[in-house]
Amino acid sequence: MAKEKIMTIKYYILVGLLLLSLFVALIYNKKVNHLKNVTKVTKTETKTEAVKPEEVVPAVPEDLPLDSDIVKELGAKVHGFDTVKAGSYYGYFYKQDYLDQKGISDDAKIAIGITQNPNFSSDFINATYEAVAPDGTKLNVIILAKEEIDEGINSFLGPSTAYQTVNLADAETAYCGFSGFKFDETRNVYMNNPISCTGFPQDYIDTKLIKATQIGDILELTYKIAYIKYDVLSADSVIKNVYRNNGYNFIEKHDILIDNSYEIDNILNKLDSFKFTFKLHSNNYFYFEKVEKIK
């Protein structure tokens, strides 16, 4: 009897342990499932869609009227070196196949600044002053303040363009153009002898604007250029020689006293093309970036 009682107690203990184990297992399984659901929800909530980068729409080239104000304004800026009055800077923009701001020398920057002066086209008539040479001789000189040169340079190449104050290339010669300015450190001015190029006829570079294009903040002007050189054979014979380059690659000639048929439009297919590039800056103004020879 005692033995049967002991067996009954063991049986109840075993059943109790089994029930307890089952209860613990159920609780553990419920917690595991809850954690899985929480993790799943968290992952779902933190999942974000990839942001697609905005599509960059390339600027569409726009052909501008060749007689538009901005085209005429910028075109006028690049022709300062197209006459023999430029001396050593004659044809400066066409001497190489590529030229950008970094390639422009200090003296050329100053020469550019001079060509942007409001009085440039009239040979600086309003900038001529009487002066006295060291030997007491009275003479007329052209005086341009350094600030005027700075203003001209900045209007072409952009604000605060850096350069060194130096003499121009023909400062030590009696050249008849504007390429002989010297810098006077004592007065912080540029001075030149107002010698006019009065001889006739004078060599020059003939240009033809054939295209003006704007692409976003870039404006491009494309020119055909022809070099004109004169030979005065006699009072009755003056020959106009037309070249593709400065003094070589001859194209045609005309005796201007009897033959006035020269037209650049007739020889465009024989001439080189140069493209000037200007870029719009934050002050809403276009400045020179580069010039390059194109096919």
Tab-separated table of C-alpha atoms in Angstrom:
chain	number	residue	atom	x	y	z
A	1	MET	CA	0.000	0.000	0.000
A	2	ALA	CA	2.767	2.419	0.846
A	3	LYS	CA	4.528	1.458	-2.344
A	4	GLU	CA	1.450	2.265	-4.456
A	5	LYS	CA	1.101	5.609	-2.680
A	6	ILE	CA	4.686	6.534	-3.512
A	7	MET	CA	4.150	5.636	-7.171
A	8	THR	CA	1.015	7.835	-7.286
A	9	ILE	CA	2.927	10.803	-5.874
A	10	LYS	CA	5.725	10.318	-8.421
A	11	TYR	CA	3.169	10.151	-11.157
A	12	TYR	CA	1.580	13.473	-10.103
A	13	ILE	CA	4.988	15.106	-9.809
A	14	LEU	CA	5.939	13.953	-13.289
A	15	VAL	CA	2.662	15.182	-14.752
A	16	GLY	CA	3.152	18.520	-13.000
A	17	LEU	CA	6.643	18.851	-14.408
A	18	LEU	CA	5.391	18.075	-17.898
A	19	LEU	CA	2.601	20.643	-17.601
A	20	LEU	CA	5.089	23.217	-16.280
A	21	SER	CA	7.464	22.532	-19.164
A	22	LEU	CA	4.632	22.847	-21.655
A	23	PHE	CA	3.586	26.157	-20.099
A	24	VAL	CA	7.149	27.518	-20.219
A	25	ALA	CA	7.504	26.413	-23.832
A	26	LEU	CA	4.284	28.165	-24.790
A	27	ILE	CA	5.389	31.399	-23.091
A	28	TYR	CA	8.840	31.284	-24.775
A	29	ASN	CA	7.353	30.600	-28.212
A	30	LYS	CA	4.926	33.512	-27.789
A	31	LYS	CA	7.780	35.876	-26.915
A	32	VAL	CA	9.900	34.713	-29.871
A	33	ASN	CA	7.014	35.262	-32.302
A	34	HIS	CA	6.378	38.682	-30.803
A	35	LEU	CA	10.020	39.682	-31.269
A	36	LYS	CA	9.960	38.495	-34.886
A	37	ASN	CA	6.852	40.564	-35.560
A	38	VAL	CA	8.394	43.641	-33.918
A	39	THR	CA	11.589	43.247	-35.974
A	40	LYS	CA	9.560	42.778	-39.134
A	41	VAL	CA	7.487	45.884	-38.403
A	42	THR	CA	10.613	47.917	-37.572
A	43	LYS	CA	12.301	46.884	-40.782
A	44	THR	CA	9.157	47.664	-42.724
A	45	GLU	CA	8.859	51.077	-41.102
A	46	THR	CA	12.516	52.038	-41.662
A	47	LYS	CA	12.538	50.950	-45.264
A	48	THR	CA	12.781	54.012	-47.542
A	49	GLU	CA	12.616	54.337	-51.240
A	50	ALA	CA	15.833	55.303	-53.059
A	51	VAL	CA	15.768	58.947	-54.112
A	52	LYS	CA	16.263	59.224	-57.803
A	53	PRO	CA	18.651	62.040	-58.829
A	54	GLU	CA	17.039	64.833	-60.743
A	55	GLU	CA	17.488	64.438	-64.428
A	56	VAL	CA	19.821	67.115	-65.833
A	57	VAL	CA	18.388	68.479	-69.022
A	58	PRO	CA	21.184	69.623	-71.351
A	59	ALA	CA	20.965	73.206	-72.538
A	60	VAL	CA	19.673	73.546	-76.072
A	61	PRO	CA	21.835	75.671	-78.419
A	62	GLU	CA	20.026	78.778	-79.599
A	63	ASP	CA	21.084	80.755	-82.657
A	64	LEU	CA	20.975	84.479	-81.945
A	65	PRO	CA	20.318	87.223	-84.507
A	66	LEU	CA	23.664	88.582	-85.688
A	67	ASP	CA	22.388	92.108	-85.198
A	68	SER	CA	21.115	91.601	-81.646
A	69	ASP	CA	22.369	94.051	-79.017
A	70	ILE	CA	24.355	91.515	-76.961
A	71	VAL	CA	26.043	90.112	-80.077
A	72	LYS	CA	27.040	93.574	-81.271
A	73	GLU	CA	28.240	94.563	-77.798
A	74	LEU	CA	30.481	91.530	-77.357
A	75	GLY	CA	31.618	91.622	-80.977
A	76	ALA	CA	32.879	95.175	-80.579
A	77	LYS	CA	35.117	94.046	-77.733
A	78	VAL	CA	37.240	91.637	-79.765
A	79	HIS	CA	38.238	93.893	-82.668
A	80	GLY	CA	40.687	96.197	-80.884
A	81	PHE	CA	43.668	94.335	-82.348
A	82	ASP	CA	42.355	94.175	-85.915
A	83	THR	CA	44.299	97.223	-87.206
A	84	VAL	CA	48.012	97.982	-87.496
A	85	LYS	CA	47.545	100.542	-84.712
A	86	ALA	CA	47.826	97.516	-82.404
A	87	GLY	CA	51.531	97.237	-83.232
A	88	SER	CA	52.952	94.041	-81.770
A	89	TYR	CA	49.434	93.019	-80.745
A	90	TYR	CA	48.101	93.127	-84.304
A	91	GLY	CA	46.007	89.993	-84.814
A	92	TYR	CA	46.718	88.891	-81.245
A	93	PHE	CA	43.635	86.676	-80.968
A	94	TYR	CA	44.437	84.837	-84.206
A	95	LYS	CA	48.152	84.129	-83.718
A	96	GLN	CA	47.524	80.680	-82.280
A	97	ASP	CA	44.894	77.992	-82.562
A	98	TYR	CA	43.775	78.341	-78.930
A	99	LEU	CA	43.963	81.109	-76.348
A	100	ASP	CA	42.212	81.366	-72.997
A	101	GLN	CA	42.494	83.755	-70.067
A	102	LYS	CA	45.449	81.894	-68.567
A	103	GLY	CA	47.440	82.328	-71.778
A	104	ILE	CA	47.070	86.111	-71.970
A	105	SER	CA	50.253	87.910	-70.889
A	106	ASP	CA	50.257	90.879	-68.516
A	107	ASP	CA	51.147	93.391	-71.225
A	108	ALA	CA	48.425	91.994	-73.503
A	109	LYS	CA	45.897	92.357	-70.662
A	110	ILE	CA	46.886	96.020	-70.399
A	111	ALA	CA	46.555	96.439	-74.166
A	112	ILE	CA	43.098	94.841	-73.942
A	113	GLY	CA	42.207	97.248	-71.135
A	114	ILE	CA	43.219	100.146	-73.384
A	115	THR	CA	41.011	98.937	-76.234
A	116	GLN	CA	38.021	98.878	-73.871
A	117	ASN	CA	38.480	102.571	-73.022
A	118	PRO	CA	35.475	104.680	-74.138
A	119	ASN	CA	37.824	107.039	-76.019
A	120	PHE	CA	39.722	104.281	-77.806
A	121	SER	CA	38.024	104.655	-81.175
A	122	SER	CA	38.873	108.368	-81.272
A	123	ASP	CA	42.570	107.887	-80.440
A	124	PHE	CA	42.046	109.064	-76.863
A	125	ILE	CA	41.414	112.675	-77.901
A	126	ASN	CA	39.898	113.372	-74.497
A	127	ALA	CA	42.866	111.808	-72.714
A	128	THR	CA	45.601	113.999	-74.256
A	129	TYR	CA	47.427	116.390	-71.939
A	130	GLU	CA	50.232	118.918	-72.179
A	131	ALA	CA	53.409	117.851	-70.423
A	132	VAL	CA	57.001	118.988	-70.058
A	133	ALA	CA	59.881	116.674	-70.857
A	134	PRO	CA	62.970	116.540	-68.582
A	135	ASP	CA	64.801	118.827	-71.026
A	136	GLY	CA	62.015	121.402	-70.807
A	137	THR	CA	60.405	120.566	-74.137
A	138	LYS	CA	56.643	120.918	-74.180
A	139	LEU	CA	54.788	117.970	-75.622
A	140	ASN	CA	51.393	116.326	-75.712
A	141	VAL	CA	50.929	112.949	-74.100
A	142	ILE	CA	48.100	110.505	-73.625
A	143	ILE	CA	47.606	109.724	-69.964
A	144	LEU	CA	45.373	106.922	-68.776
A	145	ALA	CA	44.942	106.301	-65.070
A	146	LYS	CA	45.670	102.784	-63.898
A	147	GLU	CA	42.079	102.665	-62.663
A	148	GLU	CA	40.898	103.198	-66.249
A	149	ILE	CA	43.041	100.290	-67.421
A	150	ASP	CA	41.742	98.121	-64.564
A	151	GLU	CA	38.183	98.952	-65.532
A	152	GLY	CA	38.817	98.012	-69.163
A	153	ILE	CA	40.535	94.745	-68.254
A	154	ASN	CA	37.775	93.752	-65.831
A	155	SER	CA	35.057	94.573	-68.360
A	156	PHE	CA	36.620	92.093	-70.782
A	157	LEU	CA	38.118	89.352	-68.597
A	158	GLY	CA	35.968	89.594	-65.485
A	159	PRO	CA	36.037	91.362	-62.098
A	160	SER	CA	39.311	91.590	-60.161
A	161	THR	CA	41.475	90.159	-62.953
A	162	ALA	CA	45.063	89.935	-61.708
A	163	TYR	CA	47.998	91.353	-63.696
A	164	GLN	CA	51.367	93.033	-63.234
A	165	THR	CA	51.882	96.661	-64.246
A	166	VAL	CA	54.382	96.555	-67.104
A	167	ASN	CA	55.185	98.543	-70.241
A	168	LEU	CA	53.605	97.497	-73.520
A	169	ALA	CA	55.583	95.677	-76.179
A	170	ASP	CA	56.381	98.758	-78.300
A	171	ALA	CA	57.109	101.148	-75.435
A	172	GLU	CA	60.688	101.734	-76.598
A	173	THR	CA	59.816	102.460	-80.220
A	174	ALA	CA	58.149	105.375	-82.013
A	175	TYR	CA	55.273	103.237	-83.208
A	176	CYS	CA	52.231	105.127	-84.456
A	177	GLY	CA	49.662	103.051	-82.631
A	178	PHE	CA	48.584	102.453	-79.038
A	179	SER	CA	51.056	99.662	-78.243
A	180	GLY	CA	53.703	101.996	-76.811
A	181	PHE	CA	52.220	102.873	-73.429
A	182	LYS	CA	54.632	103.040	-70.513
A	183	PHE	CA	53.745	102.758	-66.850
A	184	ASP	CA	54.672	105.744	-64.685
A	185	GLU	CA	55.009	104.449	-61.113
A	186	THR	CA	55.285	107.903	-59.573
A	187	ARG	CA	51.845	108.939	-60.791
A	188	ASN	CA	50.287	105.477	-61.190
A	189	VAL	CA	49.328	106.200	-64.812
A	190	TYR	CA	50.047	104.885	-68.292
A	191	MET	CA	51.540	107.379	-70.757
A	192	ASN	CA	52.027	107.324	-74.516
A	193	ASN	CA	53.016	109.753	-77.267
A	194	PRO	CA	49.879	110.505	-79.304
A	195	ILE	CA	51.350	109.622	-82.687
A	196	SER	CA	48.553	108.955	-85.156
A	197	CYS	CA	48.804	106.396	-87.938
A	198	THR	CA	47.963	108.821	-90.721
A	199	GLY	CA	49.399	106.884	-93.657
A	200	PHE	CA	47.010	105.562	-96.286
A	201	PRO	CA	46.080	102.864	-96.837
A	202	GLN	CA	46.568	100.908	-93.618
A	203	ASP	CA	46.672	97.146	-93.325
A	204	TYR	CA	43.863	95.579	-91.345
A	205	ILE	CA	42.052	92.351	-90.575
A	206	ASP	CA	38.672	92.031	-92.235
A	207	THR	CA	36.147	89.974	-90.261
A	208	LYS	CA	32.753	88.471	-90.951
A	209	LEU	CA	30.490	87.269	-88.155
A	210	ILE	CA	28.880	84.097	-89.458
A	211	LYS	CA	27.274	82.628	-86.347
A	212	ALA	CA	26.158	83.592	-82.837
A	213	THR	CA	25.027	80.813	-80.508
A	214	GLN	CA	23.954	80.736	-76.868
A	215	ILE	CA	24.063	77.497	-74.873
A	216	GLY	CA	22.872	78.149	-71.330
A	217	ASP	CA	25.337	80.618	-69.796
A	218	ILE	CA	27.747	80.332	-72.751
A	219	LEU	CA	27.661	82.651	-75.757
A	220	GLU	CA	29.790	81.901	-78.832
A	221	LEU	CA	30.660	84.210	-81.728
A	222	THR	CA	32.221	82.692	-84.841
A	223	TYR	CA	34.134	84.858	-87.308
A	224	LYS	CA	35.810	84.401	-90.645
A	225	ILE	CA	38.984	86.488	-90.915
A	226	ALA	CA	41.030	87.823	-93.833
A	227	TYR	CA	44.317	89.745	-93.648
A	228	ILE	CA	44.450	92.785	-95.924
A	229	LYS	CA	47.877	94.150	-96.919
A	230	TYR	CA	48.489	97.036	-99.313
A	231	ASP	CA	51.279	97.580	-101.819
A	232	VAL	CA	51.561	101.151	-103.068
A	233	LEU	CA	53.238	100.717	-106.439
A	234	SER	CA	52.644	104.281	-107.627
A	235	ALA	CA	50.213	107.138	-107.311
A	236	ASP	CA	48.058	105.332	-109.850
A	237	SER	CA	48.425	101.779	-108.572
A	238	VAL	CA	47.591	100.585	-105.069
A	239	ILE	CA	47.218	96.837	-104.707
A	240	LYS	CA	45.017	95.283	-102.054
A	241	ASN	CA	46.364	91.804	-101.287
A	242	VAL	CA	44.130	89.358	-99.448
A	243	TYR	CA	45.684	86.596	-97.349
A	244	ARG	CA	44.338	83.792	-95.253
A	245	ASN	CA	47.029	84.432	-92.640
A	246	ASN	CA	49.228	87.383	-91.754
A	247	GLY	CA	51.267	87.827	-94.926
A	248	TYR	CA	51.034	84.297	-96.295
A	249	ASN	CA	48.535	81.936	-97.921
A	250	PHE	CA	47.680	84.446	-100.619
A	251	ILE	CA	44.070	84.392	-101.859
A	252	GLU	CA	43.558	87.268	-104.297
A	253	LYS	CA	44.495	90.864	-105.131
A	254	HIS	CA	42.741	93.996	-106.390
A	255	ASP	CA	44.023	97.291	-107.747
A	256	ILE	CA	41.779	99.492	-105.637
A	257	LEU	CA	41.937	102.471	-108.055
A	258	ILE	CA	40.341	100.464	-110.845
A	259	ASP	CA	38.959	97.364	-109.155
A	260	ASN	CA	36.648	97.736	-106.185
A	261	SER	CA	35.221	94.226	-106.322
A	262	TYR	CA	36.677	92.845	-103.079
A	263	GLU	CA	34.017	91.339	-100.808
A	264	ILE	CA	34.798	89.023	-97.915
A	265	ASP	CA	31.536	87.172	-98.603
A	266	ASN	CA	32.995	85.961	-101.901
A	267	ILE	CA	35.901	84.118	-100.258
A	268	LEU	CA	34.433	82.786	-97.007
A	269	ASN	CA	35.172	79.184	-97.982
A	270	LYS	CA	38.893	80.062	-98.249
A	271	LEU	CA	39.200	81.708	-94.827
A	272	ASP	CA	39.901	80.436	-91.328
A	273	SER	CA	37.184	80.481	-88.680
A	274	PHE	CA	37.736	81.572	-85.080
A	275	LYS	CA	35.199	81.084	-82.299
A	276	PHE	CA	35.122	83.440	-79.312
A	277	THR	CA	33.514	82.040	-76.160
A	278	PHE	CA	32.002	84.269	-73.486
A	279	LYS	CA	30.536	83.084	-70.181
A	280	LEU	CA	27.747	84.677	-68.167
A	281	HIS	CA	28.809	85.439	-64.596
A	282	SER	CA	26.842	86.110	-61.429
A	283	ASN	CA	26.618	89.833	-62.188
A	284	ASN	CA	24.617	88.996	-65.316
A	285	TYR	CA	27.420	90.002	-67.677
A	286	PHE	CA	29.345	87.995	-70.267
A	287	TYR	CA	33.144	87.822	-70.035
A	288	PHE	CA	35.751	86.423	-72.406
A	289	GLU	CA	36.673	82.794	-71.773
A	290	LYS	CA	38.643	81.703	-74.851
A	291	VAL	CA	39.117	81.952	-78.589
A	292	GLU	CA	39.931	78.970	-80.765
A	293	LYS	CA	40.460	78.161	-84.400
A	294	ILE	CA	37.808	75.794	-85.718
A	295	LYS	CA	37.291	73.928	-88.945
